[in-house]
Coordinates of C-alpha atoms in Angstrom, one line a residue:
M1 CA 3.3 5.3 -26.8
L2 CA -0.5 5.2 -26.5
S3 CA -2.1 7.8 -24.2
I4 CA -5.3 6.8 -22.4
Y5 CA -7.4 9.2 -20.5
C6 CA -10.3 7.9 -18.4
G7 CA -11.7 11.3 -17.4
R8 CA -10.7 13.7 -14.6
S9 CA -13.4 13.4 -12.0
P10 CA -12.1 13.0 -8.5
L11 CA -12.5 9.8 -6.6
R12 CA -16.0 9.7 -4.8
T13 CA -15.6 6.7 -2.6
C14 CA -17.9 6.9 0.4
V15 CA -15.5 8.0 3.1
S16 CA -16.9 11.2 4.8
P17 CA -18.7 14.4 3.9
A18 CA -15.4 16.2 4.0
F19 CA -13.9 13.9 1.4
N20 CA -16.8 14.5 -0.9
E21 CA -15.8 18.2 -0.8
G22 CA -12.4 17.3 -2.2
P23 CA -9.3 15.4 -1.1
H24 CA -7.6 18.6 0.2
R25 CA -10.6 19.5 2.4
F26 CA -10.5 15.9 3.7
A27 CA -6.8 16.2 4.6
E28 CA -7.5 19.3 6.6
C29 CA -10.1 17.7 8.8
K30 CA -9.3 17.4 12.4
V31 CA -9.2 13.6 12.6
D32 CA -6.7 11.2 14.1
F33 CA -4.6 11.2 10.9
P34 CA -2.4 8.1 10.5
K35 CA 1.3 8.4 9.9
V36 CA 2.1 7.7 6.3
S37 CA 5.4 6.1 5.2
V38 CA 6.2 6.3 1.4
V39 CA 8.5 3.5 0.2
M40 CA 10.4 4.5 -2.9
P41 CA 12.9 2.1 -4.7
T42 CA 15.7 3.9 -6.5
L43 CA 18.5 3.1 -8.8
N44 CA 20.3 6.0 -10.3
E45 CA 17.3 8.4 -10.0
A46 CA 19.2 11.5 -9.0
K47 CA 17.7 13.6 -11.9
N48 CA 14.1 12.4 -11.1
L49 CA 14.0 12.8 -7.4
P50 CA 13.7 16.6 -7.3
I51 CA 10.7 16.3 -9.6
V52 CA 9.0 13.7 -7.4
F53 CA 9.8 15.2 -4.1
A54 CA 8.4 18.6 -5.2
K55 CA 5.0 17.0 -5.3
M56 CA 5.3 15.1 -2.0
P57 CA 2.6 16.2 0.5
A58 CA 3.9 18.0 3.5
W59 CA 2.2 15.8 6.0
I60 CA 4.1 12.6 5.0
H61 CA 5.6 10.9 8.0
E62 CA 8.7 9.6 6.2
I63 CA 10.1 8.7 2.9
V64 CA 11.9 5.4 2.9
V65 CA 14.3 5.4 -0.1
V66 CA 15.5 1.9 -0.9
D67 CA 18.6 2.3 -3.0
G68 CA 20.0 -0.5 -5.0
R69 CA 23.6 0.6 -5.1
S70 CA 23.2 3.7 -7.3
T71 CA 26.3 5.0 -8.9
D72 CA 25.1 8.6 -9.1
D73 CA 24.1 11.0 -6.3
T74 CA 20.7 9.5 -5.6
R75 CA 21.2 9.0 -1.9
E76 CA 22.7 12.5 -1.2
I77 CA 20.1 14.3 -3.3
A78 CA 17.3 12.4 -1.5
R79 CA 18.6 13.5 1.9
S80 CA 18.9 17.1 0.8
L81 CA 15.4 17.3 -0.6
H82 CA 13.4 16.2 2.4
H83 CA 13.9 16.2 6.2
A84 CA 12.2 12.9 6.7
V85 CA 14.1 10.7 4.3
R86 CA 15.5 7.4 5.4
I87 CA 18.0 5.6 3.3
V88 CA 17.9 1.8 3.1
E89 CA 20.6 0.2 1.1
E90 CA 19.6 -3.0 -0.6
S91 CA 22.3 -5.2 -2.2
Q92 CA 19.9 -7.6 -3.8
K93 CA 18.7 -6.7 -7.3
G94 CA 15.0 -6.3 -8.2
K95 CA 12.1 -4.1 -7.4
G96 CA 10.5 -6.9 -5.3
A97 CA 13.7 -7.1 -3.0
A98 CA 13.7 -3.3 -2.6
L99 CA 10.0 -3.1 -1.7
R100 CA 10.3 -5.9 0.8
A101 CA 13.2 -4.0 2.5
G102 CA 11.2 -0.8 2.4
F103 CA 8.1 -2.3 3.8
Q104 CA 10.0 -3.8 6.8
A105 CA 11.7 -0.6 7.5
A106 CA 8.6 1.6 7.3
T107 CA 7.5 2.9 10.7
G108 CA 4.2 4.6 9.7
D109 CA 0.6 3.3 10.2
I110 CA 0.1 3.3 6.4
V111 CA 2.6 2.3 3.8
V112 CA 2.5 3.6 0.2
S113 CA 4.7 2.3 -2.6
I114 CA 5.6 4.7 -5.4
D115 CA 8.1 4.8 -8.2
A116 CA 11.0 7.3 -8.2
D117 CA 10.9 7.9 -12.0
G118 CA 8.3 10.7 -12.0
S119 CA 5.6 8.5 -13.6
M120 CA 3.4 8.5 -10.5
N121 CA 2.1 11.6 -8.9
P122 CA 2.7 11.9 -5.1
Q123 CA -0.3 14.3 -4.9
E124 CA -2.5 11.3 -5.4
I125 CA -1.4 9.7 -2.1
I126 CA -4.3 11.4 -0.3
L127 CA -6.7 9.4 -2.4
F128 CA -5.0 6.1 -1.3
V129 CA -5.0 7.3 2.4
A130 CA -8.7 8.2 2.1
A131 CA -9.6 4.8 0.7
L132 CA -7.8 3.1 3.7
M133 CA -9.4 5.4 6.2
S134 CA -12.8 4.7 4.7
G135 CA -12.4 1.0 5.8
A136 CA -10.2 -0.6 3.2
G137 CA -7.2 -2.7 4.1
F138 CA -5.5 -2.4 0.8
A139 CA -5.7 0.4 -1.7
K140 CA -4.5 -0.4 -5.3
G141 CA -3.9 2.1 -8.0
S142 CA -5.6 1.7 -11.3
R143 CA -4.9 3.5 -14.6
F144 CA -8.2 2.3 -16.1
L145 CA -10.8 3.7 -13.7
Q146 CA -12.5 7.0 -14.4
G147 CA -10.0 9.7 -13.3
G148 CA -7.0 7.5 -14.2
G149 CA -4.9 7.0 -17.3
T150 CA -1.5 6.4 -18.8
E151 CA 0.9 7.9 -21.2
D152 CA 3.5 5.2 -20.7
M153 CA 2.1 2.0 -22.0
S154 CA 2.6 0.5 -25.4
I155 CA -0.2 -1.5 -27.2
F156 CA 1.8 -4.7 -26.5
R157 CA 2.0 -4.0 -22.7
M158 CA -1.6 -2.9 -22.6
L159 CA -2.8 -6.1 -24.2
G160 CA -0.6 -8.1 -21.8
N161 CA -1.9 -6.3 -18.8
W162 CA -5.4 -6.7 -19.9
G163 CA -5.0 -10.4 -20.5
L164 CA -3.3 -11.0 -17.1
T165 CA -5.9 -8.9 -15.4
H166 CA -8.7 -10.9 -17.1
I167 CA -7.2 -14.2 -16.0
V168 CA -7.2 -13.1 -12.4
R169 CA -10.8 -11.8 -12.7
V170 CA -12.0 -15.2 -14.0
L171 CA -9.9 -17.4 -11.8
F172 CA -10.2 -15.6 -8.5
G173 CA -13.4 -13.6 -9.0
S174 CA -11.6 -10.3 -8.4
G175 CA -12.9 -7.0 -9.7
F176 CA -9.4 -5.7 -10.5
S177 CA -9.2 -3.4 -13.5
D178 CA -5.4 -3.0 -13.5
L179 CA -3.2 -5.9 -12.2
C180 CA 0.3 -4.7 -13.1
Y181 CA 0.6 -1.3 -11.5
G182 CA 2.8 -0.5 -8.5
Y183 CA 1.1 2.5 -6.9
N184 CA -0.4 0.8 -3.9
A185 CA -1.0 1.4 -0.2
F186 CA -2.0 -0.7 2.8
W187 CA -2.1 -0.6 6.7
K188 CA 1.3 -1.6 8.0
R189 CA -0.4 -4.0 10.5
H190 CA -1.5 -6.1 7.4
L191 CA 2.1 -6.7 6.1
P192 CA 2.2 -10.2 7.5
L193 CA -0.7 -11.2 5.4
F194 CA 1.0 -10.4 2.2
N195 CA 3.2 -12.8 0.2
V196 CA 6.1 -10.5 -0.8
A197 CA 8.7 -13.1 -1.6
C198 CA 9.1 -12.0 -5.2
D199 CA 12.2 -10.2 -6.3
G200 CA 11.1 -8.5 -9.5
F201 CA 8.3 -6.5 -10.9
E202 CA 5.9 -9.3 -10.3
I203 CA 5.7 -8.3 -6.7
E204 CA 3.0 -5.9 -7.7
T205 CA 0.8 -8.9 -8.8
A206 CA 1.8 -10.9 -5.7
L207 CA 0.7 -8.1 -3.4
N208 CA -2.7 -7.8 -5.1
L209 CA -3.3 -11.6 -5.0
S210 CA -2.2 -11.8 -1.4
A211 CA -4.6 -9.0 -0.4
L212 CA -7.3 -10.8 -2.3
R213 CA -6.7 -14.1 -0.6
S214 CA -6.5 -12.6 2.8
G215 CA -10.0 -11.3 2.7
I216 CA -9.2 -7.7 3.7
K217 CA -11.3 -5.1 1.9
I218 CA -9.7 -3.8 -1.4
I219 CA -10.5 -0.5 -3.0
E220 CA -9.1 0.6 -6.4
V221 CA -8.0 4.2 -6.7
P222 CA -7.8 6.0 -10.0
S223 CA -4.2 7.0 -10.9
F224 CA -2.7 8.8 -13.8
E225 CA 0.7 7.5 -15.1
T226 CA 2.9 9.8 -17.0
N227 CA 6.1 9.0 -18.9
R228 CA 9.4 8.4 -17.0
V229 CA 11.1 11.8 -16.9
H230 CA 14.7 10.8 -17.1
G231 CA 16.4 7.5 -17.8
Q232 CA 15.1 4.2 -19.0
S233 CA 12.9 1.6 -17.3
N234 CA 14.3 -1.8 -16.4
L235 CA 11.0 -3.4 -17.1
N236 CA 11.0 -6.1 -19.9
A237 CA 7.4 -6.7 -21.1
V238 CA 8.0 -10.3 -22.1
T239 CA 10.3 -11.5 -19.3
D240 CA 8.4 -9.7 -16.6
G241 CA 5.1 -10.7 -18.1
C242 CA 6.1 -14.4 -17.9
R243 CA 7.1 -13.8 -14.2
V244 CA 3.6 -12.4 -13.5
L245 CA 1.9 -15.3 -15.2
W246 CA 4.1 -17.7 -13.1
T247 CA 3.0 -15.7 -10.0
I248 CA -0.6 -16.3 -10.9
C249 CA 0.1 -20.1 -11.4
K250 CA 1.7 -20.3 -8.0
E251 CA -1.4 -18.6 -6.5
I252 CA -3.6 -21.2 -8.1
F253 CA -1.6 -24.0 -6.5
R254 CA -1.5 -22.2 -3.2
R255 CA -5.2 -21.9 -3.1
Q256 CA -5.7 -25.6 -4.0
T257 CA -3.4 -26.5 -1.2
Y258 CA -5.4 -24.3 1.3
D259 CA -8.6 -25.8 0.1
A260 CA -7.2 -29.4 0.7
I261 CA -6.1 -28.5 4.2
D262 CA -9.6 -26.9 5.0
N263 CA -11.3 -30.1 3.8
V264 CA -9.1 -32.2 6.1
D265 CA -9.4 -30.3 9.4
G266 CA -12.5 -28.2 8.7
S267 CA -10.7 -25.0 9.7
H268 CA -10.5 -21.8 7.8
S269 CA -9.0 -18.5 9.1
Q270 CA -11.0 -15.4 8.6
I271 CA -9.5 -11.9 8.3
A272 CA -11.7 -9.1 9.7
R273 CA -12.6 -6.6 7.0

C-alpha cells in the first residue's frame, strides 16, 4: 500500500477564536453544544470495536451500531464498551443500506458516519462538529487536504478516486478533493435533502452529490486513514468504482430533469445556507 501524508497542521477553518486555539479548547467552551450521533455499520467487527471505542470522545450522545447479521460477538462487545450504544439490526446487505438505517435511527442534532474497522480516528469527530457549527450543513472528510493522508490505498484505487473526483469537479463545479471517503457529518435536519437510496459503497458519493445539489454549505475536513486493523474489507475497487460512476451518471440525468422542470414552470427551490 502507498502511504500519503499531507502534513499534520490542525484544521484552521474560521469558526471561533476558541477553535483556533485547538479543537480540544473549542470542545470545552461553554456553548450550546449539539447532540452528536455516531453511525457505525458493522459486520463481524468484534476485534476492531475495542480499538475504535477507546478513541471515542466522551461527549458523544449515542453510537448507533448498525449490524448486518454478524456471526461473531460484535453486538455484545459493542454494548459492553459504551453506555450509549444502540444496536440496529439490518438484514439488507451493503454499506448503503446500513447507513440509511442508521441515519433514520439517529436521535442527535448531528450525525457522523464512521467505519468500524479502525481506519478512521474518532478523535477527529470534533473537527467535523466544528465545521458544522461554523455554518456548514455538510462536513466531508478528505484524505488529500493538508493534515490528512492515507495508509490504506493502492495506486489503482488512488487513480480511480482521483479520476472520479475530477469528473465531479468538472461536471458539477465542485471543489471536492476526495469523492470516495465515508467519514462525513451533517445536521440531522438536512437528512431529507440527501439521496441515500444506494445500497453499496457508492452511498458515499451519493451523499456528496446530494449535498452539492441541495445548495447547503459544504466544508471539507482533513482526515487521516490508517490500515484496517483486523479482517478484510468488502470493497471491490472495480465493481464499486463502476457503481460510483453509475451514481455520477444518474446525478447528471437528475440535474437535466430538474433543469427541464425549472424551464417549464420557472420555479426553483433554494436551500438556505
